[in-house]
Amino acid sequence: MKPIRKNFGSDNVGPVSPAILNAMIEANEGAVPSYGADAWTARLQTVVRDVFETEVDVFAVATGTAANALALSAMVPTYGAVYCDASAHIDTDECGAPEFFTGGAKLLGLPSRDGRLSPAALTAHLEAGRGIGVHKSRPTALSITQATEWGTIYGVKDVQAIGETARGLGLSLHMDGARFANALATLGCSPADITWKAGIDVLSLGATKNGAMAAEAVVFFRRDLAEEFSRRRKRAGHLWSKSRYLSAQLVAYLTDDLWLRNARQANAMATRLARGLLELDGVGLLHEVQSNEVFAVLPEPVIGRLEAAGFTFYRWYLPAGDTPVPGTAPVRLVTGLDTEAADVDALLVEARG
Amino acid sequence: MKPIRKNFGSDNVGPVSPAILNAMIEANEGAVPSYGADAWTARLQTVVRDVFETEVDVFAVATGTAANALALSAMVPTYGAVYCDASAHIDTDECGAPEFFTGGAKLLGLPSRDGRLSPAALTAHLEAGRGIGVHKSRPTALSITQATEWGTIYGVKDVQAIGETARGLGLSLHMDGARFANALATLGCSPADITWKAGIDVLSLGATKNGAMAAEAVVFFRRDLAEEFSRRRKRAGHLWSKSRYLSAQLVAYLTDDLWLRNARQANAMATRLARGLLELDGVGLLHEVQSNEVFAVLPEPVIGRLEAAGFTFYRWYLPAGDTPVPGTAPVRLVTGLDTEAADVDALLVEARG
Amino acid sequence: MKPIRKNFGSDNVGPVSPAILNAMIEANEGAVPSYGADAWTARLQTVVRDVFETEVDVFAVATGTAANALALSAMVPTYGAVYCDASAHIDTDECGAPEFFTGGAKLLGLPSRDGRLSPAALTAHLEAGRGIGVHKSRPTALSITQATEWGTIYGVKDVQAIGETARGLGLSLHMDGARFANALATLGCSPADITWKAGIDVLSLGATKNGAMAAEAVVFFRRDLAEEFSRRRKRAGHLWSKSRYLSAQLVAYLTDDLWLRNARQANAMATRLARGLLELDGVGLLHEVQSNEVFAVLPEPVIGRLEAAGFTFYRWYLPAGDTPVPGTAPVRLVTGLDTEAADVDALLVEARG
Amino acid sequence: MKPIRKNFGSDNVGPVSPAILNAMIEANEGAVPSYGADAWTARLQTVVRDVFETEVDVFAVATGTAANALALSAMVPTYGAVYCDASAHIDTDECGAPEFFTGGAKLLGLPSRDGRLSPAALTAHLEAGRGIGVHKSRPTALSITQATEWGTIYGVKDVQAIGETARGLGLSLHMDGARFANALATLGCSPADITWKAGIDVLSLGATKNGAMAAEAVVFFRRDLAEEFSRRRKRAGHLWSKSRYLSAQLVAYLTDDLWLRNARQANAMATRLARGLLELDGVGLLHEVQSNEVFAVLPEPVIGRLEAAGFTFYRWYLPAGDTPVPGTAPVRLVTGLDTEAADVDALLVEARG
């Protein structure tokens, strides 16, 4: 019997999806050309094109930080700036990777409560201020995160509105899709609808958090931005010589809806978890659960019981402006494709005490 | 029956060693802490320490370019310079990765015939000229490649001599060991003898060309240089969230002499290939075969027959100063751990015509 | 008769102080060694040492942006972060120079109302959050601006408190002293008291806004940080070959209290201007006038009259949190060493209508 | 009586031309807009346009290193490479400034004997090797130095040939004109003939070595490359707030043929010096004297006498491939606009012993 999975710390603690591991094993046959000239990499182009229903340029890398920072380096000059939500991973959790890859461009984080950048905030910032003279880095890109760092989701209309704003301001539009599949599973729309049709120019398409071993794709819908991207990737050390093993992961991920099946499972478990917690006294959600993350305020005794029982998760912080409630603390609980109902229920049992 | 492996283009065209793939599969069990806090990564530290018989700091990354460029970024300030052989991969084949990672340090490539940097050339360069005033980047590191880009090998005494020279000049010493195992298999010495005991401060320990999927280790013998290296790796996008799969490869690689067994096979096949070619009229070796690469001058008809038969390899160039012989061309033929005697012999049959 | 100086736009619109220009003319004699080996540059070291009453390393550059960004590049690694006030020039008006010079370090701007970074805000930020794991740039420096971007001033006790906090956190402490003399003139303390004795490690000592042509000095009180700074300056193109003309400006600036005399004049004119404006209905100051800048809210008709009469100044913005008063607008008026009482009074006449 | 000028070390040891200093004094009048919005800067645009007989974008900076490195940063992406002569100042004497400003582009120095890059060497390098795959930095620019580091000069036809080669290879073409006026004075052609009409896209127009205090101009003939150059200059700390003093230098420099008059004087003195030296036994020139530098081989006793008499100059090195003559040493002697016949003759008297 499978032991209880007590780790709710992140969606990157889980194992690789069997179908993805099998593809890697299948790829492990014979001598094939290196550096992207293999059949799996060719197939990746086709698969991504078909999934997104448009011609694209696709580049696989092993980490989300690489995908984001490389993508931005193709969109922003060294004297440029990138608008993003103040909670964005690129600004808060990548140790300055975007600054490194762009040669020192600035990230301009705009505050929000739920991680969703609003066109109004963007316009307000631009007006509030300060002109775009030679003394300022020139904003040339906008990056949004889908699902956001607070587990919330931009709807198609939301992205369209941001896309229009970005175009109006001459900004190219990047989507950090580390949890893109989780968002897509909730939205139920087509991948095209929530990306290029809504104005996204470049997508960092995550797979690692949702079943891959180490694989993300930078997808260029605006293919002019992909010029020399292969050199950018190479000089950053992100071109695998044995590229087949990177491409095979992504091909499997996007085949037979694996990405959506994995995401649906994780999302369903987050919802189950949130519902169960809400039945307890003193528990509140910081945000509606729309993907695979639960941000909740828990009474300290509950937290204590869970920790004592060996469940792992992070104590978090409150959204800007929220007032702490004495005797409680904010936490983040993340589910993954390998989280099962029994795992969630075991946690809820402990939480109830 | 296994088909003939006709690809002699590179040692990165081959598959993953079964033992390494098995370790990755074995690692694929349950939820474990991410970002290096897993048991495989802990074990990697121990394994490398034991192999090199000294305390070290070890950081796994997926590519050799990342290993080299990150290592150098820890050794050279932005206003610094790195001495290397003019043929060094870091200077010729990494699309400027060292310059990118160091923030614009200079590579000073010194010419040699066989890829081996000599202390005399280094001293001569320093004396030849040019002072080390504020107008010059300050040399702070020296990088040698083992085995070299011409397949040759530094002996223990060679490295010791370079180590002494480096120390005398206040330079830290890096070894690009993309083919370290191939060199070690030939030398027959201990890993310690040819590295830290001979003066190496930081080693890029390759595994990908010799059986791993995508795994290299940056090994710091001078552990003070490793300070904040984890941040450098992170901001370059080279910290895997699911670090166990990277560490598992390296653990398996260094266990039960797998790295040496693989290297011996590849080396033996290169020697067999070179001997066979030398029996043909008009064939010459550009360098003695000391690892798994054969640099030969072949008559054009031989090249033509091989290409027609579907064998792949690169036309190369002559070492600086060599005179071309009409009707011949230089080529590079590389063997791998999965090259077998039957493969080599099949090539030789075609070569003989 | 001298015409009315109607330009209150900035303190960099004025001419060079006669004594400084004379020093440059005096320096223009004969052939002298270049690149800092001249007598004026030697004298600059002595003069700065005497003014600050301690051994220092001094490097002259032509602009404040260069002084700040170069100073920070010596204090912060590429993976580092710099705390500053959210209004700081380094974060808002240098087009990303600190990011460029540091190779992509992050600036962490903490909000304040009056441009003064408080130890409490710093501590709160560090606690609020987010740990300092490998995913975050590591804060290694703190930069404060004296006088601040809002014309306010840190007292000696303020800097001491920040100095203690910085030391406690292991941060080195930088002072952007673009208007250092203006602050010093108000404080009346010794240069040493408000800098190294209070914990400042590196000072960007401005002169250009206060009478020089193009001259700032990076003053290292912590001399270990100055290592290889001359190479940093050279590779940024900020080492003048004819260094005497840069050093001569600074020598003259610091001789016979010229810097303080210039600053006192500018400060006195700002105070006179503020007092005069406050006599008008509907005028308010955003901050107490402590140096040579007046941040005021003016009724639109007043602004209109001044603009119509040819006075130039910038419409500004309100400090974070302030509520706009309908019919008024915030403005910034800056005085310089060449602003005279007649200039201020002429403006006030127009303002009164 | 003017004392003998014994400094033949460099052309940057001399004072500022009176006409240039006077222009700076003239500019020192009243309050004028800063950051390039002044009348002198406007006039600079016109003057340069008229001198070069074409529309251009002009940006003034204080140093040649800044001019070169900023120019290259607008011509070469971070993954790019710049061809130059192996002796080029950008590669050998700017402490890695081009690498810093470009974010790590590579300089590919091609060897020559006399500092003149030949189209044949360029073509040979491209063919010699190594393809331009993703593993190589992509050459996007070519930089030539006029006059060269060996004091030699490219003729109009030479530049035209290089311009054609560059265009054929898709490389933009930069000229480091630190001693452009010295070359022009010798050539006798129009500034247009030797620059944009011959294929130069961007010129670093030097003035500091030839009479200015600290002033160089980046002149864009290909104006599309100038896009956002003002931001590049600002973020590098090279935008002077009091821009009038930078522009005034260059305006005076280019007015009434001052630049050519200064250069002719320096050139004539170099020729006089070379002729005088050649009359001595054992003296040889390493290169024909075509500008204001003399590269000679002198008997050690001659060197000894000159040094003993207080003349200063640099011991140099031989061009690649030259054989040292025992008892002699190579030296570099540089004349300036303020070198007079009496100075040269005094040196020759000592040299003769």
mmCIF file of N, CA and C in Angstrom, chain C residues 186-260:
data_model
loop_
_atom_site.group_PDB
_atom_site.id
_atom_site.type_symbol
_atom_site.label_atom_id
_atom_site.label_comp_id
_atom_site.label_asym_id
_atom_site.label_seq_id
_atom_site.Cartn_x
_atom_site.Cartn_y
_atom_site.Cartn_z
ATOM 1 N N THR C 186 23.791 72.528 6.325
ATOM 2 C CA THR C 186 22.676 72.617 7.266
ATOM 3 C C THR C 186 23.035 71.979 8.611
ATOM 4 N N LEU C 187 23.689 70.846 8.542
ATOM 5 C CA LEU C 187 23.994 70.106 9.764
ATOM 6 C C LEU C 187 25.015 70.845 10.626
ATOM 7 N N GLY C 188 25.985 71.444 9.998
ATOM 8 C CA GLY C 188 27.011 72.140 10.749
ATOM 9 C C GLY C 188 28.010 71.223 11.442
ATOM 10 N N CYS C 189 27.898 69.933 11.201
ATOM 11 C CA CYS C 189 28.847 68.999 11.829
ATOM 12 C C CYS C 189 30.081 68.861 10.958
ATOM 13 N N SER C 190 31.016 68.044 11.385
ATOM 14 C CA SER C 190 32.197 67.805 10.552
ATOM 15 C C SER C 190 31.851 66.749 9.507
ATOM 16 N N PRO C 191 32.559 66.782 8.377
ATOM 17 C CA PRO C 191 32.336 65.734 7.368
ATOM 18 C C PRO C 191 32.539 64.336 7.948
ATOM 19 N N ALA C 192 33.469 64.210 8.862
ATOM 20 C CA ALA C 192 33.731 62.893 9.461
ATOM 21 C C ALA C 192 32.541 62.413 10.289
ATOM 22 N N ASP C 193 31.937 63.349 11.027
ATOM 23 C CA ASP C 193 30.844 62.959 11.915
ATOM 24 C C ASP C 193 29.679 62.309 11.174
ATOM 25 N N ILE C 194 29.403 62.817 9.999
ATOM 26 C CA ILE C 194 28.197 62.360 9.280
ATOM 27 C C ILE C 194 28.530 61.238 8.302
ATOM 28 N N THR C 195 29.800 60.843 8.267
ATOM 29 C CA THR C 195 30.163 59.767 7.337
ATOM 30 C C THR C 195 30.779 58.587 8.092
ATOM 31 N N TRP C 196 32.081 58.448 8.035
ATOM 32 C CA TRP C 196 32.683 57.218 8.562
ATOM 33 C C TRP C 196 32.494 57.058 10.060
ATOM 34 N N LYS C 197 32.478 58.179 10.783
ATOM 35 C CA LYS C 197 32.266 58.024 12.218
ATOM 36 C C LYS C 197 30.867 57.523 12.527
ATOM 37 N N ALA C 198 29.949 57.743 11.600
ATOM 38 C CA ALA C 198 28.579 57.267 11.799
ATOM 39 C C ALA C 198 28.328 55.925 11.123
ATOM 40 N N GLY C 199 29.354 55.407 10.438
ATOM 41 C CA GLY C 199 29.189 54.069 9.877
ATOM 42 C C GLY C 199 29.187 53.984 8.355
ATOM 43 N N ILE C 200 29.373 55.133 7.693
ATOM 44 C CA ILE C 200 29.414 55.098 6.219
ATOM 45 C C ILE C 200 30.714 54.450 5.762
ATOM 46 N N ASP C 201 30.596 53.499 4.816
ATOM 47 C CA ASP C 201 31.769 52.815 4.292
ATOM 48 C C ASP C 201 32.287 53.452 3.006
ATOM 49 N N VAL C 202 31.345 53.893 2.173
ATOM 50 C CA VAL C 202 31.713 54.487 0.882
ATOM 51 C C VAL C 202 30.790 55.675 0.632
ATOM 52 N N LEU C 203 31.398 56.779 0.215
ATOM 53 C CA LEU C 203 30.633 57.998 -0.056
ATOM 54 C C LEU C 203 30.786 58.405 -1.512
ATOM 55 N N SER C 204 29.653 58.648 -2.173
ATOM 56 C CA SER C 204 29.702 59.330 -3.467
ATOM 57 C C SER C 204 29.594 60.817 -3.158
ATOM 58 N N LEU C 205 30.708 61.491 -3.296
ATOM 59 C CA LEU C 205 30.771 62.897 -2.904
ATOM 60 C C LEU C 205 30.536 63.771 -4.120
ATOM 61 N N GLY C 206 29.374 64.399 -4.170
ATOM 62 C CA GLY C 206 29.010 65.197 -5.332
ATOM 63 C C GLY C 206 29.666 66.560 -5.343
ATOM 64 N N ALA C 207 29.961 67.061 -6.531
ATOM 65 C CA ALA C 207 30.448 68.419 -6.680
ATOM 66 C C ALA C 207 29.754 69.125 -7.846
ATOM 67 N N THR C 208 29.311 68.328 -8.819
ATOM 68 C CA THR C 208 28.771 68.920 -10.051
ATOM 69 C C THR C 208 27.561 69.808 -9.785
ATOM 70 N N LYS C 209 26.657 69.377 -8.913
ATOM 71 C CA LYS C 209 25.450 70.163 -8.640
ATOM 72 C C LYS C 209 25.769 71.424 -7.833
ATOM 73 N N ASN C 210 26.968 71.496 -7.304
ATOM 74 C CA ASN C 210 27.302 72.568 -6.363
ATOM 75 C C ASN C 210 28.535 73.343 -6.821
ATOM 76 N N GLY C 211 28.733 73.427 -8.155
ATOM 77 C CA GLY C 211 29.773 74.325 -8.636
ATOM 78 C C GLY C 211 30.854 73.726 -9.512
ATOM 79 N N ALA C 212 30.967 72.397 -9.542
ATOM 80 C CA ALA C 212 31.974 71.810 -10.423
ATOM 81 C C ALA C 212 31.419 71.705 -11.845
ATOM 82 N N MET C 213 32.306 71.404 -12.774
ATOM 83 C CA MET C 213 31.888 71.238 -14.167
ATOM 84 C C MET C 213 31.346 69.823 -14.371
ATOM 85 N N ALA C 214 32.116 68.880 -13.953
ATOM 86 C CA ALA C 214 31.748 67.467 -14.075
ATOM 87 C C ALA C 214 32.733 66.719 -13.198
ATOM 88 N N ALA C 215 32.406 66.597 -11.929
ATOM 89 C CA ALA C 215 33.360 65.979 -11.009
ATOM 90 C C ALA C 215 32.659 65.479 -9.757
ATOM 91 N N GLU C 216 32.893 64.224 -9.478
ATOM 92 C CA GLU C 216 32.392 63.590 -8.267
ATOM 93 C C GLU C 216 33.526 62.710 -7.754
ATOM 94 N N ALA C 217 33.498 62.432 -6.492
ATOM 95 C CA ALA C 217 34.549 61.566 -5.946
ATOM 96 C C ALA C 217 33.910 60.370 -5.251
ATOM 97 N N VAL C 218 34.453 59.206 -5.537
ATOM 98 C CA VAL C 218 34.080 58.030 -4.753
ATOM 99 C C VAL C 218 35.102 57.918 -3.633
ATOM 100 N N VAL C 219 34.632 58.048 -2.414
ATOM 101 C CA VAL C 219 35.526 58.063 -1.256
ATOM 102 C C VAL C 219 35.324 56.773 -0.458
ATOM 103 N N PHE C 220 36.362 55.992 -0.379
ATOM 104 C CA PHE C 220 36.297 54.729 0.357
ATOM 105 C C PHE C 220 36.855 54.935 1.760
ATOM 106 N N PHE C 221 35.994 54.865 2.754
ATOM 107 C CA PHE C 221 36.467 54.848 4.137
ATOM 108 C C PHE C 221 36.880 53.423 4.499
ATOM 109 N N ARG C 222 36.110 52.454 3.998
ATOM 110 C CA ARG C 222 36.548 51.053 4.138
ATOM 111 C C ARG C 222 37.413 50.759 2.939
ATOM 112 N N ARG C 223 38.710 50.844 3.153
ATOM 113 C CA ARG C 223 39.620 50.818 2.021
ATOM 114 C C ARG C 223 39.755 49.436 1.385
ATOM 115 N N ASP C 224 39.388 48.393 2.123
ATOM 116 C CA ASP C 224 39.430 47.058 1.508
ATOM 117 C C ASP C 224 38.461 46.967 0.329
ATOM 118 N N LEU C 225 37.387 47.756 0.379
ATOM 119 C CA LEU C 225 36.427 47.729 -0.728
ATOM 120 C C LEU C 225 36.983 48.392 -1.987
ATOM 121 N N ALA C 226 38.050 49.151 -1.839
ATOM 122 C CA ALA C 226 38.614 49.877 -2.986
ATOM 123 C C ALA C 226 39.527 49.015 -3.844
ATOM 124 N N GLU C 227 39.738 47.781 -3.428
ATOM 125 C CA GLU C 227 40.636 46.912 -4.187
ATOM 126 C C GLU C 227 40.179 46.787 -5.635
ATOM 127 N N GLU C 228 41.072 47.016 -6.538
ATOM 128 C CA GLU C 228 40.801 46.909 -7.978
ATOM 129 C C GLU C 228 39.735 47.895 -8.447
ATOM 130 N N PHE C 229 39.421 48.876 -7.608
ATOM 131 C CA PHE C 229 38.437 49.852 -8.070
ATOM 132 C C PHE C 229 38.957 50.607 -9.287
ATOM 133 N N SER C 230 40.264 50.780 -9.353
ATOM 134 C CA SER C 230 40.811 51.499 -10.511
ATOM 135 C C SER C 230 40.545 50.720 -11.800
ATOM 136 N N ARG C 231 40.540 49.396 -11.711
ATOM 137 C CA ARG C 231 40.189 48.627 -12.900
ATOM 138 C C ARG C 231 38.696 48.755 -13.218
ATOM 139 N N ARG C 232 37.877 48.728 -12.194
ATOM 140 C CA ARG C 232 36.438 48.916 -12.445
ATOM 141 C C ARG C 232 36.183 50.251 -13.158
ATOM 142 N N ARG C 233 36.866 51.298 -12.652
ATOM 143 C CA ARG C 233 36.674 52.617 -13.261
ATOM 144 C C ARG C 233 37.162 52.630 -14.696
ATOM 145 N N LYS C 234 38.312 52.004 -14.941
ATOM 146 C CA LYS C 234 38.867 51.997 -16.290
ATOM 147 C C LYS C 234 37.930 51.282 -17.260
ATOM 148 N N ARG C 235 37.486 50.106 -16.872
ATOM 149 C CA ARG C 235 36.690 49.321 -17.813
ATOM 150 C C ARG C 235 35.315 49.919 -18.033
ATOM 151 N N ALA C 236 34.908 50.847 -17.193
ATOM 152 C CA ALA C 236 33.662 51.561 -17.409
ATOM 153 C C ALA C 236 33.879 52.841 -18.212
ATOM 154 N N GLY C 237 35.132 53.076 -18.613
ATOM 155 C CA GLY C 237 35.419 54.274 -19.400
ATOM 156 C C GLY C 237 35.427 55.543 -18.572
ATOM 157 N N HIS C 238 35.626 55.403 -17.271
ATOM 158 C CA HIS C 238 35.569 56.580 -16.407
ATOM 159 C C HIS C 238 36.935 57.031 -15.879
ATOM 160 N N LEU C 239 37.987 56.458 -16.417
ATOM 161 C CA LEU C 239 39.322 56.953 -16.081
ATOM 162 C C LEU C 239 39.718 57.977 -17.137
ATOM 163 N N TRP C 240 39.841 59.220 -16.725
ATOM 164 C CA TRP C 240 40.271 60.250 -17.677
ATOM 165 C C TRP C 240 41.765 60.106 -17.942
ATOM 166 N N SER C 241 42.162 60.191 -19.209
ATOM 167 C CA SER C 241 43.597 60.216 -19.475
ATOM 168 C C SER C 241 44.193 61.515 -18.912
ATOM 169 N N LYS C 242 43.530 62.612 -19.146
ATOM 170 C CA LYS C 242 44.030 63.892 -18.612
ATOM 171 C C LYS C 242 43.385 64.133 -17.259
ATOM 172 N N SER C 243 43.772 63.289 -16.325
ATOM 173 C CA SER C 243 43.105 63.257 -15.024
ATOM 174 C C SER C 243 43.264 64.554 -14.234
ATOM 175 N N ARG C 244 44.277 65.317 -14.570
ATOM 176 C CA ARG C 244 44.491 66.549 -13.784
ATOM 177 C C ARG C 244 43.261 67.451 -13.763
ATOM 178 N N TYR C 245 42.505 67.460 -14.882
ATOM 179 C CA TYR C 245 41.379 68.397 -14.968
ATOM 180 C C TYR C 245 40.186 67.949 -14.126
ATOM 181 N N LEU C 246 40.124 66.705 -13.855
ATOM 182 C CA LEU C 246 39.074 66.194 -12.983
ATOM 183 C C LEU C 246 39.474 66.445 -11.526
ATOM 184 N N SER C 247 40.709 66.139 -11.235
ATOM 185 C CA SER C 247 41.178 66.310 -9.858
ATOM 186 C C SER C 247 41.213 67.793 -9.467
ATOM 187 N N ALA C 248 41.598 68.638 -10.408
ATOM 188 C CA ALA C 248 41.692 70.066 -10.090
ATOM 189 C C ALA C 248 40.330 70.612 -9.643
ATOM 190 N N GLN C 249 39.277 70.148 -10.291
ATOM 191 C CA GLN C 249 37.942 70.607 -9.898
ATOM 192 C C GLN C 249 37.658 70.260 -8.441
ATOM 193 N N LEU C 250 37.982 69.046 -8.082
ATOM 194 C CA LEU C 250 37.650 68.585 -6.728
ATOM 195 C C LEU C 250 38.548 69.225 -5.681
ATOM 196 N N VAL C 251 39.799 69.417 -6.057
ATOM 197 C CA VAL C 251 40.705 70.088 -5.118
ATOM 198 C C VAL C 251 40.183 71.494 -4.821
ATOM 199 N N ALA C 252 39.833 72.225 -5.869
ATOM 200 C CA ALA C 252 39.328 73.586 -5.663
ATOM 201 C C ALA C 252 38.017 73.566 -4.871
ATOM 202 N N TYR C 253 37.207 72.585 -5.171
ATOM 203 C CA TYR C 253 35.891 72.475 -4.528
ATOM 204 C C TYR C 253 36.026 72.346 -3.016
ATOM 205 N N LEU C 254 37.013 71.579 -2.602
ATOM 206 C CA LEU C 254 37.187 71.271 -1.173
ATOM 207 C C LEU C 254 38.142 72.235 -0.475
ATOM 208 N N THR C 255 38.644 73.201 -1.225
ATOM 209 C CA THR C 255 39.609 74.134 -0.654
ATOM 210 C C THR C 255 38.900 75.414 -0.200
ATOM 211 N N ASP C 256 39.366 75.962 0.927
ATOM 212 C CA ASP C 256 38.825 77.236 1.422
ATOM 213 C C ASP C 256 37.305 77.184 1.576
ATOM 214 N N ASP C 257 36.801 76.010 1.928
ATOM 215 C CA ASP C 257 35.354 75.883 2.189
ATOM 216 C C ASP C 257 34.467 76.271 1.009
ATOM 217 N N LEU C 258 35.009 76.216 -0.206
ATOM 218 C CA LEU C 258 34.169 76.603 -1.347
ATOM 219 C C LEU C 258 32.878 75.799 -1.385
ATOM 220 N N TRP C 259 33.018 74.480 -1.157
ATOM 221 C CA TRP C 259 31.814 73.628 -1.230
ATOM 222 C C TRP C 259 30.747 74.083 -0.235
ATOM 223 N N LEU C 260 31.195 74.488 0.977
ATOM 224 C CA LEU C 260 30.220 74.890 1.985
ATOM 225 C C LEU C 260 29.655 76.278 1.669
#
